[in-house]
mmCIF file with all atom_site columns, C-alpha atoms and ligand atoms in Angstrom:
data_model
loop_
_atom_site.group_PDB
_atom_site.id
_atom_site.type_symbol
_atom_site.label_atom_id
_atom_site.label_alt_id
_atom_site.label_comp_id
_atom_site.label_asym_id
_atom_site.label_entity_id
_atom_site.label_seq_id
_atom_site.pdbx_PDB_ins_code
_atom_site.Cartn_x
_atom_site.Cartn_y
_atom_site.Cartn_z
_atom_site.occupancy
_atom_site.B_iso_or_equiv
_atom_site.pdbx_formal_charge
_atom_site.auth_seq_id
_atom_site.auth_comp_id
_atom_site.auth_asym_id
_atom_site.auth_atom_id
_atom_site.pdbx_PDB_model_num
ATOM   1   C CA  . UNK X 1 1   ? -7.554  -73.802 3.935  1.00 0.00 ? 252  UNK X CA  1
ATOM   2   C CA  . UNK X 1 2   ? -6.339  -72.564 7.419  1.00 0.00 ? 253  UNK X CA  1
ATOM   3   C CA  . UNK X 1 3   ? -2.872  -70.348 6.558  1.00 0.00 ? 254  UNK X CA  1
ATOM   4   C CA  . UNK X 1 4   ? -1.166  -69.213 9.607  1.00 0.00 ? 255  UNK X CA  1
ATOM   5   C CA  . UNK X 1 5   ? 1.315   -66.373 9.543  1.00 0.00 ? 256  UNK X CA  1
ATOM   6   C CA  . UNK X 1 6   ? 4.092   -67.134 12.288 1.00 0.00 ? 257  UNK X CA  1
ATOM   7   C CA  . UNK X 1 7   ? 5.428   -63.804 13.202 1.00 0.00 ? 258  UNK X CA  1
ATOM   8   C CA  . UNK X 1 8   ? 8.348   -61.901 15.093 1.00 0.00 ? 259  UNK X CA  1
ATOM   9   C CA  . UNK X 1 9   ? 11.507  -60.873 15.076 1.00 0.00 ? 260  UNK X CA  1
ATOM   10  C CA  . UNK X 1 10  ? 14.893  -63.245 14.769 1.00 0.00 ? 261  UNK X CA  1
ATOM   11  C CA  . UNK X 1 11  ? 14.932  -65.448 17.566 1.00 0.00 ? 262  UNK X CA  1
ATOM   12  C CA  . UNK X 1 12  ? 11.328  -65.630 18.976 1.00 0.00 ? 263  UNK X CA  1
ATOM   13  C CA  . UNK X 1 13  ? 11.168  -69.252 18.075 1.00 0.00 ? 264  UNK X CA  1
ATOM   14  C CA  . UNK X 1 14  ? 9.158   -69.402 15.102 1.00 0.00 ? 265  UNK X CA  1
ATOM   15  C CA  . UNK X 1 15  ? 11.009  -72.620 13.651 1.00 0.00 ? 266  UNK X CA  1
ATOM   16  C CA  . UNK X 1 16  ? 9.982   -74.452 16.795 1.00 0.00 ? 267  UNK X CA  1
ATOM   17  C CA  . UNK X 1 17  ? 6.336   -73.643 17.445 1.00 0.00 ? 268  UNK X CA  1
ATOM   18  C CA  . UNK X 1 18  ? 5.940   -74.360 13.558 1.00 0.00 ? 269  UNK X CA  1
ATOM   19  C CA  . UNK X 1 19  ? 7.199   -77.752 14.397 1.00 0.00 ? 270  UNK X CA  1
ATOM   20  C CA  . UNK X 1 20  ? 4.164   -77.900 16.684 1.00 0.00 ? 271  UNK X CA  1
ATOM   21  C CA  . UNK X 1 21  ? 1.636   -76.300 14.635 1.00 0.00 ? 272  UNK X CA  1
ATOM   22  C CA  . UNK X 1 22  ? 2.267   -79.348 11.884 1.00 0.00 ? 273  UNK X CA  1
ATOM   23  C CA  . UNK X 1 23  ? 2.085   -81.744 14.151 1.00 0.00 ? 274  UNK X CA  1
ATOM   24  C CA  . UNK X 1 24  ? -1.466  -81.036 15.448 1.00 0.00 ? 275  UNK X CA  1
ATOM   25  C CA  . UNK X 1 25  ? -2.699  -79.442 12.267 1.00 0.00 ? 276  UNK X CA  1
ATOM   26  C CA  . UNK X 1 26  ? -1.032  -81.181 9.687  1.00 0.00 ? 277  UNK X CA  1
ATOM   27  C CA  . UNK X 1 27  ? -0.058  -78.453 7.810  1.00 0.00 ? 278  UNK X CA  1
ATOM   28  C CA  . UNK X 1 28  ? 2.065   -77.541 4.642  1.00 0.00 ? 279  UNK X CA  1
ATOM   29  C CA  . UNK X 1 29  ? 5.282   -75.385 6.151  1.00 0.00 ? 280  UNK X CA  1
ATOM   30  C CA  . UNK X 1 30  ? 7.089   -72.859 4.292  1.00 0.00 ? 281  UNK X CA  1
ATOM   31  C CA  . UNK X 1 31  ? 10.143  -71.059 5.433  1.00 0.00 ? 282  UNK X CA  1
ATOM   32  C CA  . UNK X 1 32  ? 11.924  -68.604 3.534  1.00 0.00 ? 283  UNK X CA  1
ATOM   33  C CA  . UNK X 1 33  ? 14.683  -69.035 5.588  1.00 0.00 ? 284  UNK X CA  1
ATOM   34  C CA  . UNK X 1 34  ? 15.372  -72.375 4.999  1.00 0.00 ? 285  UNK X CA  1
ATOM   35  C CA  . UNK X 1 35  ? 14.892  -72.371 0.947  1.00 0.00 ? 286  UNK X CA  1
ATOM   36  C CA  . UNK X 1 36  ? 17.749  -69.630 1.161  1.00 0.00 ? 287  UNK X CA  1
ATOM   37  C CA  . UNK X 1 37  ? 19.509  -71.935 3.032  1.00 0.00 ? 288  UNK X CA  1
ATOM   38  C CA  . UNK X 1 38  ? 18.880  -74.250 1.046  1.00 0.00 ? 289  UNK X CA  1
ATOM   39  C CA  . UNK X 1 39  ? 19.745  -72.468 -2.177 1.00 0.00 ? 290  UNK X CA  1
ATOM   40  C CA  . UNK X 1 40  ? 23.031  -71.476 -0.534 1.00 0.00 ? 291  UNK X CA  1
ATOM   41  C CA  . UNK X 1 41  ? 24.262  -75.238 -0.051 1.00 0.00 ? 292  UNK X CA  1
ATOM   42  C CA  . UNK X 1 42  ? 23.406  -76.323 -3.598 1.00 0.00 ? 293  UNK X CA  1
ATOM   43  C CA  . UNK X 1 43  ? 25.693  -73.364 -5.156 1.00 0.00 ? 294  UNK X CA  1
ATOM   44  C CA  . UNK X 1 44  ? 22.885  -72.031 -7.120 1.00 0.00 ? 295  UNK X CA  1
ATOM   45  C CA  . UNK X 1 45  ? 22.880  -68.309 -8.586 1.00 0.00 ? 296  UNK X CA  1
ATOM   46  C CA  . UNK X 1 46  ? 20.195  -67.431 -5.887 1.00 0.00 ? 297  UNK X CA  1
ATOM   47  C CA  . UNK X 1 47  ? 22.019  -68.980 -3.456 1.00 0.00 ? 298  UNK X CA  1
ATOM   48  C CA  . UNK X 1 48  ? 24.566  -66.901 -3.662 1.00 0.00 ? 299  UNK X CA  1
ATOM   49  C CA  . UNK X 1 49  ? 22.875  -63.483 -4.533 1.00 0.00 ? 300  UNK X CA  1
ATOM   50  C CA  . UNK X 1 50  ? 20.731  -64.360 -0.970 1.00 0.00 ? 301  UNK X CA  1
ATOM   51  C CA  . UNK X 1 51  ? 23.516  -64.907 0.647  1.00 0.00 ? 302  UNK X CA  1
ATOM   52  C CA  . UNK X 1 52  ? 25.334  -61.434 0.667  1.00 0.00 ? 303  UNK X CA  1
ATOM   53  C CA  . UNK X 1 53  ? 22.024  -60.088 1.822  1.00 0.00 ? 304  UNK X CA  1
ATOM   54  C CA  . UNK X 1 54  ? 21.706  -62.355 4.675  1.00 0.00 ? 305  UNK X CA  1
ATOM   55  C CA  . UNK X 1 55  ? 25.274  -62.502 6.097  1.00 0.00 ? 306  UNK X CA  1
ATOM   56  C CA  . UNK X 1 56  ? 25.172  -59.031 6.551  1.00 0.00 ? 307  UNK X CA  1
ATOM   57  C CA  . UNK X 1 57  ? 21.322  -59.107 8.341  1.00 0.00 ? 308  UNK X CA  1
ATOM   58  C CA  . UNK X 1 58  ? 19.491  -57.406 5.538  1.00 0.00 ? 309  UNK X CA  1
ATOM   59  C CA  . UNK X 1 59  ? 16.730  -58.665 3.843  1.00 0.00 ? 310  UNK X CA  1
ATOM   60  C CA  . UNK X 1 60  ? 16.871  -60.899 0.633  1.00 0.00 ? 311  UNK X CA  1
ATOM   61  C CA  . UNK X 1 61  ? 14.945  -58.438 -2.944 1.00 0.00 ? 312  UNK X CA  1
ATOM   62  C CA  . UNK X 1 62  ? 11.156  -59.035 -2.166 1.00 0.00 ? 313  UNK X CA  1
ATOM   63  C CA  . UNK X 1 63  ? 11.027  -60.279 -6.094 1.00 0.00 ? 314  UNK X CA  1
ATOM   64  C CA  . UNK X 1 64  ? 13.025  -63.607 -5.179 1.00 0.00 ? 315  UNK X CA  1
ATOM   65  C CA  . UNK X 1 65  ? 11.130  -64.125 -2.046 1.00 0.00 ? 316  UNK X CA  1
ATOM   66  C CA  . UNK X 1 66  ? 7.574   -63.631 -3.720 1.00 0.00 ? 317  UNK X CA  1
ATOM   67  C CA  . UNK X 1 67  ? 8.978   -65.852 -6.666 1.00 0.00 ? 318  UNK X CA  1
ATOM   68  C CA  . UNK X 1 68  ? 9.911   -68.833 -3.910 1.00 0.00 ? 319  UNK X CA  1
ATOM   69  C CA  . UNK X 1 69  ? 6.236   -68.549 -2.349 1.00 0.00 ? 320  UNK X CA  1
ATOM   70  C CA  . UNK X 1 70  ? 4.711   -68.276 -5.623 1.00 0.00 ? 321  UNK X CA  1
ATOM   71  C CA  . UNK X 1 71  ? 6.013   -71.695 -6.728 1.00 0.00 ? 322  UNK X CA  1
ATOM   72  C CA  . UNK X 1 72  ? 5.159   -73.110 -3.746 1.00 0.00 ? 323  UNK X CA  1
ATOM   73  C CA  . UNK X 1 73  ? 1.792   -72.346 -3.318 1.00 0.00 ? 324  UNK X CA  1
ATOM   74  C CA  . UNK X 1 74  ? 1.044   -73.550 -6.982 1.00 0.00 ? 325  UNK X CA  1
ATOM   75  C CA  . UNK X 1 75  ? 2.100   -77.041 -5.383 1.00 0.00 ? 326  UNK X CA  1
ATOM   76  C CA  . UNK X 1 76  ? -0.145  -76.430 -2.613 1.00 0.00 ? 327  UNK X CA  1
ATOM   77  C CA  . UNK X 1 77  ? -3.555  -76.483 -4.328 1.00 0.00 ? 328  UNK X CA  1
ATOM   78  C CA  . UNK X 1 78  ? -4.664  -79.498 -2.218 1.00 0.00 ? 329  UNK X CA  1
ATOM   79  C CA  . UNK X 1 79  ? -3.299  -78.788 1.423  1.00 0.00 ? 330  UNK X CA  1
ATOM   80  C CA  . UNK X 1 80  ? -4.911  -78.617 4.415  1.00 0.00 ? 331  UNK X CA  1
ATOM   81  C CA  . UNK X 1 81  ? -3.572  -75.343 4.814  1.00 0.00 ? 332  UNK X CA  1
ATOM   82  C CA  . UNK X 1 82  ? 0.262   -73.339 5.162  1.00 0.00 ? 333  UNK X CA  1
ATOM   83  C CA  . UNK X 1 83  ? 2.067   -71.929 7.863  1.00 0.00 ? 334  UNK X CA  1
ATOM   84  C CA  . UNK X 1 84  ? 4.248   -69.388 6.585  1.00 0.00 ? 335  UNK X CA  1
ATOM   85  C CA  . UNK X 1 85  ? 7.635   -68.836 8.834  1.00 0.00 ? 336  UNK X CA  1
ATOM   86  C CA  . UNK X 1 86  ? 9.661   -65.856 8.068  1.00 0.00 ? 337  UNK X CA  1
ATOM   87  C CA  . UNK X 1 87  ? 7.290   -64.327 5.278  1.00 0.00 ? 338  UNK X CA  1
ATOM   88  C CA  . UNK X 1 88  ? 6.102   -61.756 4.968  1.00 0.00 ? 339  UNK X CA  1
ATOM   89  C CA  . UNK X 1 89  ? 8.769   -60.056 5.849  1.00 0.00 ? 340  UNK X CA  1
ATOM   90  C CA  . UNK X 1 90  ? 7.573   -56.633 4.622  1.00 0.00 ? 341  UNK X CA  1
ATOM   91  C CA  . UNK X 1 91  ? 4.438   -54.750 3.781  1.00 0.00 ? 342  UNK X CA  1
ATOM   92  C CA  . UNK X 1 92  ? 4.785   -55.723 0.073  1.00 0.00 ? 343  UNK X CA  1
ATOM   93  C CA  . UNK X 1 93  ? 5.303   -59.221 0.173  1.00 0.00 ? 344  UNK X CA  1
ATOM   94  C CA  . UNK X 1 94  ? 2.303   -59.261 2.749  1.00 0.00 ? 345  UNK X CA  1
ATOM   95  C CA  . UNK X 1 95  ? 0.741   -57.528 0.272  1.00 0.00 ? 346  UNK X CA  1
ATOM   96  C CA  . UNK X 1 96  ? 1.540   -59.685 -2.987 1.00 0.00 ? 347  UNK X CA  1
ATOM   97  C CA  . UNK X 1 97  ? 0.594   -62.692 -0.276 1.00 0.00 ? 348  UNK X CA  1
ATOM   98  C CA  . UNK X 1 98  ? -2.759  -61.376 -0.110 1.00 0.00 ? 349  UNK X CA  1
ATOM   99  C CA  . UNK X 1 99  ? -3.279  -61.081 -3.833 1.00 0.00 ? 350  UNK X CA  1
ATOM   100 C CA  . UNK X 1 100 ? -1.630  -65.034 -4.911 1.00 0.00 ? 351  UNK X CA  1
ATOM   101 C CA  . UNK X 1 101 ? -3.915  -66.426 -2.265 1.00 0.00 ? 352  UNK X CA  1
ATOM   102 C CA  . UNK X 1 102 ? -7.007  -64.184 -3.681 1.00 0.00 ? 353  UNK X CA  1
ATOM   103 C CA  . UNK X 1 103 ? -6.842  -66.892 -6.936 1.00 0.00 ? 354  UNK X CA  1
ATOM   104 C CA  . UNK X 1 104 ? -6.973  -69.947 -4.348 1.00 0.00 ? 355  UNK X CA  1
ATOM   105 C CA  . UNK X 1 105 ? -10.162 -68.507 -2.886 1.00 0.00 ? 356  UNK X CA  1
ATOM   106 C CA  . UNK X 1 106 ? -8.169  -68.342 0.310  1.00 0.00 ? 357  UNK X CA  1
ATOM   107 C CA  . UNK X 1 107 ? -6.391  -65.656 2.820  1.00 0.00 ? 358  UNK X CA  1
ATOM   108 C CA  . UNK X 1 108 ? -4.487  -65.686 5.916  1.00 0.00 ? 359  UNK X CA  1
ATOM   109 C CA  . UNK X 1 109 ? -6.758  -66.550 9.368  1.00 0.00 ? 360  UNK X CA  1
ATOM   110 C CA  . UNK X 1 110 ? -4.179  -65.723 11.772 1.00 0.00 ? 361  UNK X CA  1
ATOM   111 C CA  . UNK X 1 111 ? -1.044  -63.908 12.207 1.00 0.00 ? 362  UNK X CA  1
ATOM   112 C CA  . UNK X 1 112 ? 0.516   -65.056 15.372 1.00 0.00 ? 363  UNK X CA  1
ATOM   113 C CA  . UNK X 1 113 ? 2.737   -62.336 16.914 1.00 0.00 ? 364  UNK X CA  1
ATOM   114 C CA  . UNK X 1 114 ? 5.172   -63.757 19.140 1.00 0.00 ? 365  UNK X CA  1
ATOM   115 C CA  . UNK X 1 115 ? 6.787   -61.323 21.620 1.00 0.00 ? 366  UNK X CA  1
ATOM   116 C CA  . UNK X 1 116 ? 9.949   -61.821 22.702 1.00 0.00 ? 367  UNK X CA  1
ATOM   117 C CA  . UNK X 1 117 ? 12.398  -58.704 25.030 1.00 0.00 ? 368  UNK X CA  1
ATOM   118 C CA  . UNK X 1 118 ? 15.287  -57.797 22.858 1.00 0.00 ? 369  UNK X CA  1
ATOM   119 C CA  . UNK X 1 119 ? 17.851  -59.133 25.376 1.00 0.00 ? 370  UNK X CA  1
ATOM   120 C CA  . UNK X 1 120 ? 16.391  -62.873 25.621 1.00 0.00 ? 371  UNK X CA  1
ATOM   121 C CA  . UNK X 1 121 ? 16.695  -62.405 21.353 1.00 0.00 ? 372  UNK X CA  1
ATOM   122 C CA  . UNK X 1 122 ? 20.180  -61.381 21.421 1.00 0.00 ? 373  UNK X CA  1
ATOM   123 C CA  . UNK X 1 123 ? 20.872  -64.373 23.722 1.00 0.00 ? 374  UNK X CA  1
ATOM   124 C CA  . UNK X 1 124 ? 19.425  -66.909 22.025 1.00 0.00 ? 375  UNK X CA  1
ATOM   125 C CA  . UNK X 1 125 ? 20.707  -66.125 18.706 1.00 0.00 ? 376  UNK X CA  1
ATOM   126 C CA  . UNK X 1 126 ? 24.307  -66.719 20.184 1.00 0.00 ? 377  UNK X CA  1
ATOM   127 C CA  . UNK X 1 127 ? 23.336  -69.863 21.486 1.00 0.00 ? 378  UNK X CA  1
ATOM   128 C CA  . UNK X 1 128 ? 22.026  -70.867 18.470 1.00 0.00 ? 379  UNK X CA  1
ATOM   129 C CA  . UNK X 1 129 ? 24.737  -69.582 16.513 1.00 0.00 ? 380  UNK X CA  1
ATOM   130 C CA  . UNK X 1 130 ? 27.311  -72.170 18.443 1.00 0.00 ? 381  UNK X CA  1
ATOM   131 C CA  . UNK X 1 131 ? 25.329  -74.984 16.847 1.00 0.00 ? 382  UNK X CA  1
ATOM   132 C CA  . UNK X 1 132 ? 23.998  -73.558 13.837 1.00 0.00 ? 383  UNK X CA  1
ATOM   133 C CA  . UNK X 1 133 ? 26.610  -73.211 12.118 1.00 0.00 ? 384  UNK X CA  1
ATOM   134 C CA  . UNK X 1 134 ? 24.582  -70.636 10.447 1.00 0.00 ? 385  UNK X CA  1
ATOM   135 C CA  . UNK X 1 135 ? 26.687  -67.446 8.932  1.00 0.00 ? 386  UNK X CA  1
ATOM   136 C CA  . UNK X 1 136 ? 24.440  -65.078 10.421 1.00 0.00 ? 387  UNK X CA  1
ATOM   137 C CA  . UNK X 1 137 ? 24.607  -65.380 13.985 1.00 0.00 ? 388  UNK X CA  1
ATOM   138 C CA  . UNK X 1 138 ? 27.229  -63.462 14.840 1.00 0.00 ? 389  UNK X CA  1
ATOM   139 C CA  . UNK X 1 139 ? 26.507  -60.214 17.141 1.00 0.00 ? 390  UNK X CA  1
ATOM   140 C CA  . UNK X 1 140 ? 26.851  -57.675 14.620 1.00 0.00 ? 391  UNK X CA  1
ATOM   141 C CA  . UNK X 1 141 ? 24.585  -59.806 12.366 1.00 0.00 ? 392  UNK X CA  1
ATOM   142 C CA  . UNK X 1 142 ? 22.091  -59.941 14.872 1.00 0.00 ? 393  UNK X CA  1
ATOM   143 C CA  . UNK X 1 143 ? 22.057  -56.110 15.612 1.00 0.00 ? 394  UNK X CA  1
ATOM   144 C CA  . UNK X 1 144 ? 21.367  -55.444 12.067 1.00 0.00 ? 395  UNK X CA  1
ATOM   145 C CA  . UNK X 1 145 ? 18.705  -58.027 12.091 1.00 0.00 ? 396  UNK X CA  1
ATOM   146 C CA  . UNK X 1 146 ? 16.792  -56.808 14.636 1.00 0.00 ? 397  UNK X CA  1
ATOM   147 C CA  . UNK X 1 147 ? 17.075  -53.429 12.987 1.00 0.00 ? 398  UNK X CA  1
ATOM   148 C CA  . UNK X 1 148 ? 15.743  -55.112 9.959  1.00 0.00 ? 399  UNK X CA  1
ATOM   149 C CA  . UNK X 1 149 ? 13.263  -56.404 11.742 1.00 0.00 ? 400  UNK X CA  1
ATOM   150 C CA  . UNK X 1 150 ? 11.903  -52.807 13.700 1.00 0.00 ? 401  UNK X CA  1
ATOM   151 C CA  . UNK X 1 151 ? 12.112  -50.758 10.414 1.00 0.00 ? 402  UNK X CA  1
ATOM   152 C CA  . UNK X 1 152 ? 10.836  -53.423 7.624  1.00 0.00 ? 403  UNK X CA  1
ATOM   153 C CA  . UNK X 1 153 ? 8.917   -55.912 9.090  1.00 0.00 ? 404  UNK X CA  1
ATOM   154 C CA  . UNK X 1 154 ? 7.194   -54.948 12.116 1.00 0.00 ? 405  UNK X CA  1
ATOM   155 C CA  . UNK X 1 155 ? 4.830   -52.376 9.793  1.00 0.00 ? 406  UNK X CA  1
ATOM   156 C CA  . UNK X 1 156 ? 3.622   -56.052 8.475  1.00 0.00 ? 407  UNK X CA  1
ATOM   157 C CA  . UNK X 1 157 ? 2.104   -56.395 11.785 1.00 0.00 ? 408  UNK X CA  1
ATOM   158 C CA  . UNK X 1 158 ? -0.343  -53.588 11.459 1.00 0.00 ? 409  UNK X CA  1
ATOM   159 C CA  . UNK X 1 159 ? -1.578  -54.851 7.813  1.00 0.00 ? 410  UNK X CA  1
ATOM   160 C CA  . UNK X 1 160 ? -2.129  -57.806 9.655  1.00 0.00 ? 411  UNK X CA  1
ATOM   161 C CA  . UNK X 1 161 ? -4.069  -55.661 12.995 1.00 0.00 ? 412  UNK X CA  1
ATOM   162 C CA  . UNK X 1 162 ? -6.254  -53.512 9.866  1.00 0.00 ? 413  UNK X CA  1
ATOM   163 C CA  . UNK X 1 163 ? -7.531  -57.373 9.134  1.00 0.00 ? 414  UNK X CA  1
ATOM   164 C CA  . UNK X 1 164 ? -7.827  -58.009 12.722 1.00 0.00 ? 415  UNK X CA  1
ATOM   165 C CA  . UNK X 1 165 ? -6.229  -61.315 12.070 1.00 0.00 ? 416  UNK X CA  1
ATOM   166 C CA  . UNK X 1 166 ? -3.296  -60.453 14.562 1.00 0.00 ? 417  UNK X CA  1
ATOM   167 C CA  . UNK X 1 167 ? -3.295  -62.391 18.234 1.00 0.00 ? 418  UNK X CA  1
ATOM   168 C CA  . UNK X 1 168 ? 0.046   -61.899 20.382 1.00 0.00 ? 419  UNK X CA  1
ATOM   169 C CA  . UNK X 1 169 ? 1.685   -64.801 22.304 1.00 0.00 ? 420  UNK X CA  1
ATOM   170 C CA  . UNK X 1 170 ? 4.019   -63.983 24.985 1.00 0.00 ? 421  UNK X CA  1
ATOM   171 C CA  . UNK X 1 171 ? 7.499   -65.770 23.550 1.00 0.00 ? 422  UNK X CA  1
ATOM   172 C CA  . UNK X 1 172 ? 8.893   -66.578 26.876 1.00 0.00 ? 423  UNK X CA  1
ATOM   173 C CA  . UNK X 1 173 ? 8.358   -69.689 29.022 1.00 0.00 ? 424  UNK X CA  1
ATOM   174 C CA  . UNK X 1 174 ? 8.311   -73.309 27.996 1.00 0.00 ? 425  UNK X CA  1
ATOM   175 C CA  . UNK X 1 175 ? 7.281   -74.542 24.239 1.00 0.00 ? 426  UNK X CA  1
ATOM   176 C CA  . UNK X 1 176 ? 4.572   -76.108 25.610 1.00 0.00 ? 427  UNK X CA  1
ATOM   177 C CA  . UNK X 1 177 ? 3.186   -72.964 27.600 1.00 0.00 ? 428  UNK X CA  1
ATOM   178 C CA  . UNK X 1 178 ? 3.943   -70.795 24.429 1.00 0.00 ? 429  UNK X CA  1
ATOM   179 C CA  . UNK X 1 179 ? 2.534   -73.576 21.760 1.00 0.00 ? 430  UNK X CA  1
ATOM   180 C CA  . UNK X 1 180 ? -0.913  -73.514 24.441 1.00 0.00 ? 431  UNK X CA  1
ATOM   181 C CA  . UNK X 1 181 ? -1.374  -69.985 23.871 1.00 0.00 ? 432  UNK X CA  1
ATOM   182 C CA  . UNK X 1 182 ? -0.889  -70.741 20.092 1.00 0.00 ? 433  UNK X CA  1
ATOM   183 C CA  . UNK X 1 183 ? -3.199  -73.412 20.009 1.00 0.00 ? 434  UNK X CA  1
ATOM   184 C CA  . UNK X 1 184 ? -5.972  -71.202 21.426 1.00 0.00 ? 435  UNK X CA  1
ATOM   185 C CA  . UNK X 1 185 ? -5.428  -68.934 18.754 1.00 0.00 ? 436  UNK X CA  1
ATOM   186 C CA  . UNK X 1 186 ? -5.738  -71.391 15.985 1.00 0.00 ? 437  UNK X CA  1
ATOM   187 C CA  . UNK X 1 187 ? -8.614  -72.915 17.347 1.00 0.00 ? 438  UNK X CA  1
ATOM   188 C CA  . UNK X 1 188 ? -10.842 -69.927 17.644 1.00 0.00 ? 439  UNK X CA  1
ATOM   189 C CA  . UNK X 1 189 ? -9.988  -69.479 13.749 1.00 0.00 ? 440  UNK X CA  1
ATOM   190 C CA  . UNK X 1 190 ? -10.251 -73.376 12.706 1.00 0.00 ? 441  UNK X CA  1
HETATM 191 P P1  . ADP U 2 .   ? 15.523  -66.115 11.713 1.00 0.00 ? 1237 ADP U P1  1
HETATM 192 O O1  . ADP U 2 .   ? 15.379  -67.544 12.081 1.00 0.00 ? 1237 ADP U O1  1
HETATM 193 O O2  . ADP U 2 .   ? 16.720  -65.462 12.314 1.00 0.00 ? 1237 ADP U O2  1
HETATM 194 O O3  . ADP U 2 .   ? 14.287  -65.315 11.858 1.00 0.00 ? 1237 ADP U O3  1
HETATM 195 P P2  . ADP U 2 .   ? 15.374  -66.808 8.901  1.00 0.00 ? 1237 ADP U P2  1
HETATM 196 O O4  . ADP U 2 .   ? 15.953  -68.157 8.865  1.00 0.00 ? 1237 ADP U O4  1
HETATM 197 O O5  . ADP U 2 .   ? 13.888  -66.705 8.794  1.00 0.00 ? 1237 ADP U O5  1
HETATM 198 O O6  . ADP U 2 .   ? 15.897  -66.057 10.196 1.00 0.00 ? 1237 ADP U O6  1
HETATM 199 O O7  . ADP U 2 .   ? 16.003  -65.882 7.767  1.00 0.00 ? 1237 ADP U O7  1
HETATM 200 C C1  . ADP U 2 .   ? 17.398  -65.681 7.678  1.00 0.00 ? 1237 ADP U C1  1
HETATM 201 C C2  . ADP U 2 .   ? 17.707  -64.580 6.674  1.00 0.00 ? 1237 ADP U C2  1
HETATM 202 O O8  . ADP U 2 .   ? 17.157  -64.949 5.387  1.00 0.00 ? 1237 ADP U O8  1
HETATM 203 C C3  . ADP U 2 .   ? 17.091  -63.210 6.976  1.00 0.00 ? 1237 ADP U C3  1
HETATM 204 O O9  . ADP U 2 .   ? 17.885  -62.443 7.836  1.00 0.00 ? 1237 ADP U O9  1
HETATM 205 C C4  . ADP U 2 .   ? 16.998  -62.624 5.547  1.00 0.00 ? 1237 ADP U C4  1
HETATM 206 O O10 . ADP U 2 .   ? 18.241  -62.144 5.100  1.00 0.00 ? 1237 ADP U O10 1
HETATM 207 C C5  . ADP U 2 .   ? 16.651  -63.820 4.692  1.00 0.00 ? 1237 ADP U C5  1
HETATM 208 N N1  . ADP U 2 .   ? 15.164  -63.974 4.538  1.00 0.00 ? 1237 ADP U N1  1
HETATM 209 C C6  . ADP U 2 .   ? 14.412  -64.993 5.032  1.00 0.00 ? 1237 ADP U C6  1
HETATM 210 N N2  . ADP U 2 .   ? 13.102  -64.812 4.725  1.00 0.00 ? 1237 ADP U N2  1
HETATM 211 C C7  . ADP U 2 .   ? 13.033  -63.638 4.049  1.00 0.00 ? 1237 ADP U C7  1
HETATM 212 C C8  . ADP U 2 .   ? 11.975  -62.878 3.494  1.00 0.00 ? 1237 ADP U C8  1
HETATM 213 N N3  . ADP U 2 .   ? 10.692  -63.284 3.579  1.00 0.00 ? 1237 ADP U N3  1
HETATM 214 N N4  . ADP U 2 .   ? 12.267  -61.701 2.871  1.00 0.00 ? 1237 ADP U N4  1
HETATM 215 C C9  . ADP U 2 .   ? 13.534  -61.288 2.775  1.00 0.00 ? 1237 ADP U C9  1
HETATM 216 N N5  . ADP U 2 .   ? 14.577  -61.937 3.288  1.00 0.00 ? 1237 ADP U N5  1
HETATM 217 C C10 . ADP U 2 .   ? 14.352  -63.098 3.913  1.00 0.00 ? 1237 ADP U C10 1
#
């Protein structure tokens, strides 16, 4: 199985160059994200608890989240491989990541770090948040996020440098610049 991490903060464009990645890998996708979002719209009782985490930038109880990929991967048993967008989004989920894909016989390859300045985040997260019609971007949702971000998931970078399965991408330029970078990556992994 190839499993990609896509990594970085709110904003770097992780959605998108996962749109890529399955393309040319044909891939499984997962992102947390979106089965909150998802969650949210059907009224369930997860829904909701996720959603007072999110609207307010924090992060959603690493049980639920490790529950959501823990389902998933038991679907997964025949795929190609996973790209996981917006997990891990701390040390322990990273951590209980390691362990479900241990009884797969499997791990993560690469972690791709994409960097992207705080302003050009900032930015596009209002842009997006004219469209989105997502809760969460709003400015003061953002700041927190990108709090969020600096003080619980960027440590999930160094477990991934220990494995040396980390590569950084610059963020900025063209998706098609940024997804040739990314492309390198996987390939010297594949
Ligand atoms: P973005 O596109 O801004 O990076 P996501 O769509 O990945 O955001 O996630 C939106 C919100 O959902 C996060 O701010 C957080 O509250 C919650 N969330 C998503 N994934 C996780 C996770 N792995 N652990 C905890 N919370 C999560």
């Amino acid at each position: 199985m190839l499993n990609i991490v896509i990594f970085g903060p709110p904003g770097s464009g992780k959605g998108t160059q996962s749109e890529n990645l399955i393309k040319t890998y044909n891939l499984e996708h997962i992102s947390t994200g979106d089965l909150l979002r998802k969650e949210i719209s059907t009224n369930t009782q997860l829904g909701a608890l996720a959603k007072g985490h999110m609207d307010k930038g924090e992060l959603v109880p690493d049980d639920v989240i490790i529950g959501m990929i823990d389902s998933f991967l038991d679907k997964m048993k025949n795929a190609n491989g996973v790209i996981f967008d917006g997990f891990p989004r701390t040390v322990a989920q990273a951590e209980a990541l390691q362990e479900l894909l241990k009884t797969y016989k499997t791990d993560v390859n690469v972690t791709l770090n994409l960097n992207v300045p705080d302003e050009e985040l900032i930015t596009r997260l209002i842009e997006r948040g004219k469209t989105s019609g997502r809760s969460d971007d709003n400015l003061e949702t953002i700041k927190t996020r990108l709090q969020t971000y600096n003080n619980q998931t960027k440590p999930v970078l160094d477990f991934y440098k220990k494995q040396g399965v980390a590569v950084d991408i610059k963020g900025v330029g063209t998706i098609d610049a940024i997804f040739a970078d990314i492309k390198k990556a996987v390939d010297a992994v594949k």
